[in-house]
Short mmCIF file of N, CA and C in Angstrom, two decimals:
data_model
loop_
_atom_site.label_atom_id
_atom_site.label_comp_id
_atom_site.label_asym_id
_atom_site.label_seq_id
_atom_site.Cartn_x
_atom_site.Cartn_y
_atom_site.Cartn_z
N MET M 1399 0.85 -1.17 0.00
CA MET M 1399 0.00 0.00 0.00
C MET M 1399 0.89 1.23 0.00
N SER M 1400 0.59 2.19 -0.87
CA SER M 1400 1.41 3.39 -0.94
C SER M 1400 1.07 4.32 0.22
N ASN M 1401 1.92 5.28 0.42
CA ASN M 1401 1.75 6.25 1.50
C ASN M 1401 0.48 7.07 1.29
N LYS M 1402 0.19 7.41 0.02
CA LYS M 1402 -1.00 8.20 -0.30
C LYS M 1402 -2.28 7.42 0.03
N GLN M 1403 -2.33 6.13 -0.29
CA GLN M 1403 -3.49 5.31 0.00
C GLN M 1403 -3.68 5.16 1.51
N SER M 1404 -2.58 5.05 2.24
CA SER M 1404 -2.64 4.90 3.69
C SER M 1404 -3.27 6.12 4.34
N LYS M 1405 -2.96 7.33 3.88
CA LYS M 1405 -3.53 8.57 4.44
C LYS M 1405 -5.04 8.64 4.17
N GLN M 1406 -5.47 8.24 2.97
CA GLN M 1406 -6.89 8.28 2.64
C GLN M 1406 -7.68 7.32 3.51
N THR M 1407 -7.14 6.18 3.75
CA THR M 1407 -7.81 5.20 4.57
C THR M 1407 -7.95 5.69 6.00
N LYS M 1408 -6.94 6.39 6.50
CA LYS M 1408 -6.98 6.88 7.88
C LYS M 1408 -7.95 8.05 8.03
N THR M 1409 -8.09 8.93 7.03
CA THR M 1409 -8.95 10.10 7.17
C THR M 1409 -10.43 9.75 6.95
N SER M 1410 -10.75 8.81 6.11
CA SER M 1410 -12.14 8.45 5.84
C SER M 1410 -12.87 7.98 7.09
N PRO M 1411 -12.32 7.05 7.87
CA PRO M 1411 -13.04 6.65 9.07
C PRO M 1411 -13.20 7.78 10.07
N SER M 1412 -12.27 8.69 10.17
CA SER M 1412 -12.36 9.81 11.11
C SER M 1412 -13.54 10.71 10.72
N TRP M 1413 -13.68 11.01 9.44
CA TRP M 1413 -14.77 11.85 8.96
C TRP M 1413 -16.11 11.17 9.22
N LEU M 1414 -16.18 9.89 8.92
CA LEU M 1414 -17.40 9.13 9.13
C LEU M 1414 -17.77 9.07 10.61
N LYS M 1415 -16.77 8.95 11.45
CA LYS M 1415 -17.00 8.91 12.90
C LYS M 1415 -17.68 10.19 13.37
N TRP M 1416 -17.25 11.35 12.87
CA TRP M 1416 -17.85 12.62 13.28
C TRP M 1416 -19.29 12.76 12.78
N VAL M 1417 -19.56 12.23 11.60
CA VAL M 1417 -20.93 12.26 11.08
C VAL M 1417 -21.83 11.42 11.97
N ILE M 1418 -21.35 10.23 12.35
CA ILE M 1418 -22.14 9.35 13.21
C ILE M 1418 -22.36 9.98 14.58
N ILE M 1419 -21.29 10.57 15.16
CA ILE M 1419 -21.41 11.22 16.47
C ILE M 1419 -22.39 12.39 16.40
N GLY M 1420 -22.32 13.17 15.34
CA GLY M 1420 -23.25 14.30 15.17
C GLY M 1420 -24.68 13.82 15.04
N GLY M 1421 -24.90 12.74 14.28
CA GLY M 1421 -26.24 12.18 14.11
C GLY M 1421 -26.81 11.67 15.42
N ILE M 1422 -25.97 10.99 16.20
CA ILE M 1422 -26.41 10.49 17.50
C ILE M 1422 -26.74 11.66 18.42
N GLY M 1423 -25.92 12.70 18.39
CA GLY M 1423 -26.18 13.89 19.21
C GLY M 1423 -27.52 14.54 18.87
N LEU M 1424 -27.82 14.66 17.58
CA LEU M 1424 -29.11 15.22 17.16
C LEU M 1424 -30.27 14.34 17.59
N LEU M 1425 -30.09 13.03 17.51
CA LEU M 1425 -31.13 12.10 17.94
C LEU M 1425 -31.40 12.24 19.44
N VAL M 1426 -30.35 12.35 20.23
CA VAL M 1426 -30.50 12.52 21.67
C VAL M 1426 -31.23 13.83 21.98
N LEU M 1427 -30.86 14.91 21.29
CA LEU M 1427 -31.54 16.19 21.51
C LEU M 1427 -33.02 16.10 21.13
N ALA M 1428 -33.34 15.43 20.04
CA ALA M 1428 -34.74 15.28 19.61
C ALA M 1428 -35.54 14.48 20.64
N ILE M 1429 -34.96 13.41 21.14
CA ILE M 1429 -35.64 12.60 22.14
C ILE M 1429 -35.86 13.41 23.41
N ALA M 1430 -34.86 14.16 23.83
CA ALA M 1430 -34.99 15.00 25.03
C ALA M 1430 -36.08 16.05 24.84
N ALA M 1431 -36.15 16.65 23.67
CA ALA M 1431 -37.18 17.67 23.41
C ALA M 1431 -38.57 17.07 23.49
N VAL M 1432 -38.75 15.88 22.95
CA VAL M 1432 -40.05 15.21 23.01
C VAL M 1432 -40.41 14.88 24.45
N MET M 1433 -39.45 14.39 25.21
CA MET M 1433 -39.72 14.03 26.60
C MET M 1433 -40.08 15.26 27.42
N ILE M 1434 -39.41 16.36 27.20
CA ILE M 1434 -39.70 17.60 27.94
C ILE M 1434 -41.08 18.13 27.56
N SER M 1435 -41.43 18.08 26.28
CA SER M 1435 -42.72 18.64 25.85
C SER M 1435 -43.90 17.77 26.25
N ASN M 1436 -43.67 16.53 26.65
CA ASN M 1436 -44.76 15.63 27.02
C ASN M 1436 -44.80 15.36 28.52
N GLN M 1437 -44.48 16.36 29.31
CA GLN M 1437 -44.53 16.20 30.76
C GLN M 1437 -45.97 16.07 31.23
N PRO M 1438 -46.24 15.23 32.23
CA PRO M 1438 -47.61 15.13 32.74
C PRO M 1438 -48.13 16.48 33.21
N GLY M 1439 -49.38 16.76 32.92
CA GLY M 1439 -49.97 18.03 33.33
C GLY M 1439 -49.87 19.10 32.25
N ASP M 1440 -48.98 18.90 31.28
CA ASP M 1440 -48.85 19.87 30.21
C ASP M 1440 -49.87 19.66 29.11
N ALA M 1441 -50.36 18.46 28.97
CA ALA M 1441 -51.30 18.15 27.90
C ALA M 1441 -52.65 18.81 28.19
N VAL M 1442 -53.33 19.21 27.13
CA VAL M 1442 -54.66 19.79 27.28
C VAL M 1442 -55.62 18.66 27.62
N LYS M 1443 -56.34 18.83 28.69
CA LYS M 1443 -57.28 17.80 29.12
C LYS M 1443 -58.48 17.79 28.18
N SER M 1444 -58.82 16.62 27.73
CA SER M 1444 -59.97 16.47 26.85
C SER M 1444 -61.26 16.65 27.66
N LEU M 1445 -62.21 17.36 27.10
CA LEU M 1445 -63.48 17.61 27.78
C LEU M 1445 -64.47 16.49 27.48
N PRO M 1446 -65.32 16.16 28.45
CA PRO M 1446 -66.38 15.20 28.16
C PRO M 1446 -67.39 15.83 27.20
N ALA M 1447 -68.16 15.01 26.53
CA ALA M 1447 -69.15 15.52 25.58
C ALA M 1447 -70.19 16.39 26.27
N LYS M 1448 -70.53 16.03 27.51
CA LYS M 1448 -71.60 16.73 28.23
C LYS M 1448 -71.15 16.90 29.68
N ILE M 1449 -71.47 18.07 30.25
CA ILE M 1449 -71.15 18.34 31.65
C ILE M 1449 -72.40 18.79 32.40
N SER M 1450 -72.34 18.71 33.72
CA SER M 1450 -73.46 19.14 34.56
C SER M 1450 -73.51 20.67 34.62
N VAL M 1451 -74.63 21.17 35.11
CA VAL M 1451 -74.78 22.62 35.29
C VAL M 1451 -73.73 23.12 36.29
N ASP M 1452 -73.49 22.36 37.36
CA ASP M 1452 -72.48 22.78 38.34
C ASP M 1452 -71.09 22.88 37.72
N GLU M 1453 -70.74 21.89 36.90
CA GLU M 1453 -69.44 21.93 36.21
C GLU M 1453 -69.37 23.10 35.24
N ALA M 1454 -70.47 23.34 34.53
CA ALA M 1454 -70.53 24.46 33.59
C ALA M 1454 -70.37 25.79 34.32
N HIS M 1455 -71.02 25.92 35.48
CA HIS M 1455 -70.91 27.15 36.24
C HIS M 1455 -69.47 27.38 36.70
N LYS M 1456 -68.82 26.32 37.14
CA LYS M 1456 -67.41 26.43 37.56
C LYS M 1456 -66.55 26.89 36.38
N MET M 1457 -66.75 26.29 35.21
CA MET M 1457 -65.99 26.69 34.02
C MET M 1457 -66.31 28.14 33.63
N TYR M 1458 -67.56 28.53 33.78
CA TYR M 1458 -68.02 29.90 33.51
C TYR M 1458 -67.26 30.88 34.40
N GLU M 1459 -67.16 30.55 35.69
CA GLU M 1459 -66.43 31.40 36.62
C GLU M 1459 -64.93 31.45 36.32
N GLU M 1460 -64.41 30.40 35.69
CA GLU M 1460 -62.99 30.34 35.34
C GLU M 1460 -62.70 30.97 33.98
N GLY M 1461 -63.74 31.51 33.33
CA GLY M 1461 -63.52 32.24 32.08
C GLY M 1461 -63.84 31.49 30.80
N ALA M 1462 -64.52 30.37 30.89
CA ALA M 1462 -64.92 29.65 29.67
C ALA M 1462 -65.87 30.52 28.86
N PHE M 1463 -65.88 30.29 27.57
CA PHE M 1463 -66.78 30.99 26.65
C PHE M 1463 -68.10 30.23 26.63
N LEU M 1464 -69.18 30.86 27.11
CA LEU M 1464 -70.50 30.23 27.08
C LEU M 1464 -71.23 30.68 25.83
N LEU M 1465 -71.59 29.70 25.03
CA LEU M 1465 -72.29 29.95 23.78
C LEU M 1465 -73.73 29.49 23.92
N ASP M 1466 -74.65 30.42 23.85
CA ASP M 1466 -76.09 30.13 23.96
C ASP M 1466 -76.63 29.96 22.54
N VAL M 1467 -77.25 28.80 22.27
CA VAL M 1467 -77.74 28.52 20.92
C VAL M 1467 -79.27 28.58 20.82
N ARG M 1468 -79.90 29.24 21.79
CA ARG M 1468 -81.36 29.38 21.76
C ARG M 1468 -81.77 30.48 20.78
N THR M 1469 -83.07 30.73 20.71
CA THR M 1469 -83.59 31.80 19.83
C THR M 1469 -83.42 33.15 20.52
N PRO M 1470 -83.46 34.24 19.76
CA PRO M 1470 -83.40 35.57 20.38
C PRO M 1470 -84.53 35.80 21.39
N GLU M 1471 -85.71 35.26 21.13
CA GLU M 1471 -86.83 35.42 22.05
C GLU M 1471 -86.53 34.75 23.40
N GLU M 1472 -85.98 33.54 23.35
CA GLU M 1472 -85.61 32.84 24.58
C GLU M 1472 -84.50 33.60 25.31
N TRP M 1473 -83.55 34.10 24.56
CA TRP M 1473 -82.42 34.87 25.11
C TRP M 1473 -82.93 36.09 25.86
N ASN M 1474 -83.87 36.83 25.25
CA ASN M 1474 -84.40 38.04 25.88
C ASN M 1474 -85.15 37.73 27.17
N GLU M 1475 -85.76 36.55 27.24
CA GLU M 1475 -86.48 36.14 28.44
C GLU M 1475 -85.50 36.02 29.63
N TYR M 1476 -84.42 35.29 29.43
CA TYR M 1476 -83.34 35.20 30.42
C TYR M 1476 -82.13 34.49 29.80
N HIS M 1477 -80.95 34.86 30.27
CA HIS M 1477 -79.70 34.22 29.85
C HIS M 1477 -78.63 34.46 30.91
N ALA M 1478 -77.59 33.68 30.87
CA ALA M 1478 -76.48 33.86 31.80
C ALA M 1478 -75.70 35.10 31.38
N PRO M 1479 -75.36 35.98 32.32
CA PRO M 1479 -74.61 37.19 31.98
C PRO M 1479 -73.27 36.85 31.33
N GLY M 1480 -72.92 37.64 30.32
CA GLY M 1480 -71.62 37.47 29.69
C GLY M 1480 -71.55 36.36 28.65
N THR M 1481 -72.68 35.73 28.37
CA THR M 1481 -72.68 34.69 27.35
C THR M 1481 -72.91 35.31 25.98
N THR M 1482 -72.66 34.52 24.94
CA THR M 1482 -72.83 34.97 23.57
C THR M 1482 -73.96 34.19 22.92
N LEU M 1483 -74.86 34.90 22.26
CA LEU M 1483 -75.98 34.27 21.57
C LEU M 1483 -75.65 34.08 20.09
N ILE M 1484 -75.68 32.84 19.64
CA ILE M 1484 -75.68 32.50 18.22
C ILE M 1484 -76.70 31.38 18.08
N PRO M 1485 -77.90 31.69 17.59
CA PRO M 1485 -78.92 30.65 17.47
C PRO M 1485 -78.42 29.44 16.68
N LEU M 1486 -78.86 28.28 17.08
CA LEU M 1486 -78.39 27.03 16.49
C LEU M 1486 -78.51 27.04 14.97
N ASP M 1487 -79.61 27.58 14.43
CA ASP M 1487 -79.79 27.56 12.98
C ASP M 1487 -78.85 28.53 12.25
N GLN M 1488 -78.11 29.36 13.00
CA GLN M 1488 -77.14 30.28 12.39
C GLN M 1488 -75.69 29.89 12.70
N LEU M 1489 -75.50 28.91 13.56
CA LEU M 1489 -74.15 28.59 14.05
C LEU M 1489 -73.18 28.25 12.93
N SER M 1490 -73.57 27.42 12.00
CA SER M 1490 -72.66 27.03 10.92
C SER M 1490 -72.17 28.22 10.12
N SER M 1491 -73.05 29.18 9.87
CA SER M 1491 -72.65 30.35 9.07
C SER M 1491 -71.94 31.43 9.89
N ARG M 1492 -72.02 31.34 11.21
CA ARG M 1492 -71.39 32.34 12.09
C ARG M 1492 -70.26 31.75 12.94
N ILE M 1493 -69.77 30.61 12.54
CA ILE M 1493 -68.79 29.89 13.35
C ILE M 1493 -67.53 30.70 13.61
N ALA M 1494 -67.20 31.62 12.73
CA ALA M 1494 -66.00 32.46 12.90
C ALA M 1494 -66.11 33.35 14.14
N GLU M 1495 -67.32 33.54 14.67
CA GLU M 1495 -67.52 34.37 15.86
C GLU M 1495 -67.18 33.62 17.15
N VAL M 1496 -66.96 32.33 17.04
CA VAL M 1496 -66.64 31.51 18.21
C VAL M 1496 -65.12 31.43 18.35
N PRO M 1497 -64.58 31.80 19.50
CA PRO M 1497 -63.12 31.81 19.66
C PRO M 1497 -62.52 30.41 19.59
N THR M 1498 -61.33 30.34 19.06
CA THR M 1498 -60.62 29.06 18.96
C THR M 1498 -59.63 28.86 20.11
N ASP M 1499 -59.42 29.89 20.91
CA ASP M 1499 -58.40 29.82 21.96
C ASP M 1499 -58.99 29.75 23.37
N GLN M 1500 -60.27 29.37 23.47
CA GLN M 1500 -60.93 29.27 24.77
C GLN M 1500 -61.69 27.95 24.87
N THR M 1501 -61.94 27.54 26.10
CA THR M 1501 -62.83 26.42 26.33
C THR M 1501 -64.25 26.92 26.09
N ILE M 1502 -65.04 26.12 25.39
CA ILE M 1502 -66.39 26.54 25.02
C ILE M 1502 -67.41 25.60 25.66
N VAL M 1503 -68.41 26.21 26.32
CA VAL M 1503 -69.53 25.46 26.86
C VAL M 1503 -70.76 25.93 26.10
N VAL M 1504 -71.40 24.99 25.40
CA VAL M 1504 -72.60 25.32 24.63
C VAL M 1504 -73.81 25.07 25.52
N VAL M 1505 -74.71 26.07 25.56
CA VAL M 1505 -75.90 25.98 26.41
C VAL M 1505 -77.15 26.27 25.59
N CYS M 1506 -78.28 25.75 26.10
CA CYS M 1506 -79.60 26.02 25.51
C CYS M 1506 -80.63 25.98 26.63
N ARG M 1507 -81.88 25.81 26.31
CA ARG M 1507 -82.93 25.82 27.33
C ARG M 1507 -82.91 24.55 28.18
N SER M 1508 -82.87 23.37 27.52
CA SER M 1508 -82.96 22.12 28.29
C SER M 1508 -81.78 21.17 28.09
N GLY M 1509 -80.92 21.43 27.13
CA GLY M 1509 -79.75 20.59 26.92
C GLY M 1509 -79.72 19.84 25.60
N ASN M 1510 -80.80 19.90 24.83
CA ASN M 1510 -80.83 19.17 23.56
C ASN M 1510 -80.12 19.92 22.43
N ARG M 1511 -80.47 21.18 22.23
CA ARG M 1511 -79.84 21.96 21.15
C ARG M 1511 -78.36 22.18 21.41
N SER M 1512 -77.98 22.24 22.70
CA SER M 1512 -76.56 22.47 23.01
C SER M 1512 -75.70 21.30 22.52
N GLN M 1513 -76.23 20.09 22.54
CA GLN M 1513 -75.49 18.94 22.02
C GLN M 1513 -75.28 19.08 20.51
N GLN M 1514 -76.30 19.55 19.82
CA GLN M 1514 -76.18 19.76 18.38
C GLN M 1514 -75.15 20.86 18.08
N GLY M 1515 -75.18 21.93 18.88
CA GLY M 1515 -74.21 23.01 18.72
C GLY M 1515 -72.79 22.53 18.96
N ARG M 1516 -72.62 21.73 20.03
CA ARG M 1516 -71.31 21.15 20.32
C ARG M 1516 -70.82 20.33 19.13
N ASP M 1517 -71.69 19.52 18.55
CA ASP M 1517 -71.30 18.67 17.43
C ASP M 1517 -70.91 19.49 16.20
N ILE M 1518 -71.63 20.59 15.96
CA ILE M 1518 -71.28 21.48 14.84
C ILE M 1518 -69.87 22.03 15.04
N LEU M 1519 -69.58 22.47 16.27
CA LEU M 1519 -68.25 23.02 16.56
C LEU M 1519 -67.17 21.94 16.43
N LYS M 1520 -67.43 20.76 16.93
CA LYS M 1520 -66.46 19.67 16.82
C LYS M 1520 -66.18 19.34 15.36
N GLN M 1521 -67.22 19.29 14.53
CA GLN M 1521 -67.04 19.01 13.11
C GLN M 1521 -66.24 20.11 12.42
N ALA M 1522 -66.28 21.32 12.98
CA ALA M 1522 -65.52 22.44 12.42
C ALA M 1522 -64.09 22.47 12.96
N GLY M 1523 -63.73 21.51 13.80
CA GLY M 1523 -62.35 21.43 14.29
C GLY M 1523 -62.11 21.91 15.70
N TYR M 1524 -63.15 22.35 16.38
CA TYR M 1524 -63.00 22.77 17.77
C TYR M 1524 -62.80 21.54 18.64
N GLU M 1525 -61.82 21.59 19.53
CA GLU M 1525 -61.53 20.44 20.38
C GLU M 1525 -61.97 20.66 21.83
N GLN M 1526 -61.81 21.87 22.34
CA GLN M 1526 -62.14 22.16 23.73
C GLN M 1526 -63.57 22.70 23.82
N VAL M 1527 -64.53 21.83 23.53
CA VAL M 1527 -65.93 22.21 23.53
C VAL M 1527 -66.76 21.11 24.17
N THR M 1528 -67.76 21.52 24.95
CA THR M 1528 -68.67 20.59 25.61
C THR M 1528 -70.05 21.21 25.64
N SER M 1529 -71.04 20.43 26.02
CA SER M 1529 -72.38 20.98 26.16
C SER M 1529 -72.85 20.79 27.60
N MET M 1530 -73.78 21.67 28.01
CA MET M 1530 -74.28 21.65 29.38
C MET M 1530 -75.60 20.87 29.43
N ALA M 1531 -75.61 19.79 30.19
CA ALA M 1531 -76.83 19.00 30.39
C ALA M 1531 -77.79 19.78 31.28
N GLY M 1532 -79.06 19.66 31.01
CA GLY M 1532 -80.05 20.33 31.86
C GLY M 1532 -80.42 21.71 31.39
N GLY M 1533 -79.54 22.38 30.69
CA GLY M 1533 -79.83 23.68 30.12
C GLY M 1533 -79.99 24.81 31.12
N LEU M 1534 -80.36 25.96 30.57
CA LEU M 1534 -80.50 27.16 31.40
C LEU M 1534 -81.70 27.11 32.33
N LYS M 1535 -82.64 26.21 32.06
CA LYS M 1535 -83.74 26.02 33.02
C LYS M 1535 -83.16 25.51 34.35
N THR M 1536 -82.27 24.55 34.26
CA THR M 1536 -81.65 24.01 35.47
C THR M 1536 -80.67 25.02 36.07
N TRP M 1537 -79.94 25.73 35.22
CA TRP M 1537 -79.01 26.77 35.66
C TRP M 1537 -79.75 27.77 36.55
N GLN M 1538 -80.87 28.26 36.06
CA GLN M 1538 -81.67 29.24 36.80
C GLN M 1538 -82.26 28.62 38.07
N ALA M 1539 -82.78 27.40 37.98
CA ALA M 1539 -83.38 26.72 39.14
C ALA M 1539 -82.36 26.50 40.26
N GLN M 1540 -81.10 26.36 39.91
CA GLN M 1540 -80.05 26.15 40.91
C GLN M 1540 -79.51 27.47 41.46
N GLY M 1541 -80.08 28.58 41.03
CA GLY M 1541 -79.71 29.86 41.59
C GLY M 1541 -78.51 30.53 40.95
N TYR M 1542 -78.05 30.03 39.83
CA TYR M 1542 -76.93 30.67 39.14
C TYR M 1542 -77.43 31.93 38.45
N PRO M 1543 -76.56 32.91 38.21
CA PRO M 1543 -77.02 34.21 37.73
C PRO M 1543 -77.64 34.17 36.34
N VAL M 1544 -78.72 34.92 36.19
CA VAL M 1544 -79.35 35.14 34.89
C VAL M 1544 -79.74 36.61 34.80
N THR M 1545 -79.89 37.05 33.60
CA THR M 1545 -80.34 38.41 33.32
C THR M 1545 -81.34 38.33 32.19
N SER M 1546 -82.08 39.38 31.97
CA SER M 1546 -83.06 39.37 30.87
C SER M 1546 -82.84 40.57 29.97
N GLY M 1547 -83.50 40.52 28.82
CA GLY M 1547 -83.36 41.61 27.85
C GLY M 1547 -82.27 41.33 26.84
N PRO M 1548 -82.22 42.19 25.84
CA PRO M 1548 -81.21 42.02 24.77
C PRO M 1548 -79.79 42.26 25.25
#
């Protein structure tokens, strides 16, 4: 073997070794990043399809977006303060009015239309959305705040 061939043989494995070490280093960093980003408690908790009035009230107090899907006439009779009215028959065309960065609780009079509203939002890609069982009739009967008028 000539001197020139001997030098090439010695440098090739050294170069390859650094490529392998660099690749392993990147793999370790990627694994560490995944492990750090998946710490318990960091994941967004999935909401149940339906929650009780008490659970809804707690979420309301914590700043959840309450979406009322009743008619304007029902809304004027009484509604929870600070909620947003988008009647169920208009929800699909007004979906852009519903925030994507908040937990959403859909409410109605008795709990039936709110499930339909929840499903419309879920089909549109909303993940943090639930409906309130029992509706605003139960909300009011349990003494939670309501107001009337437009």
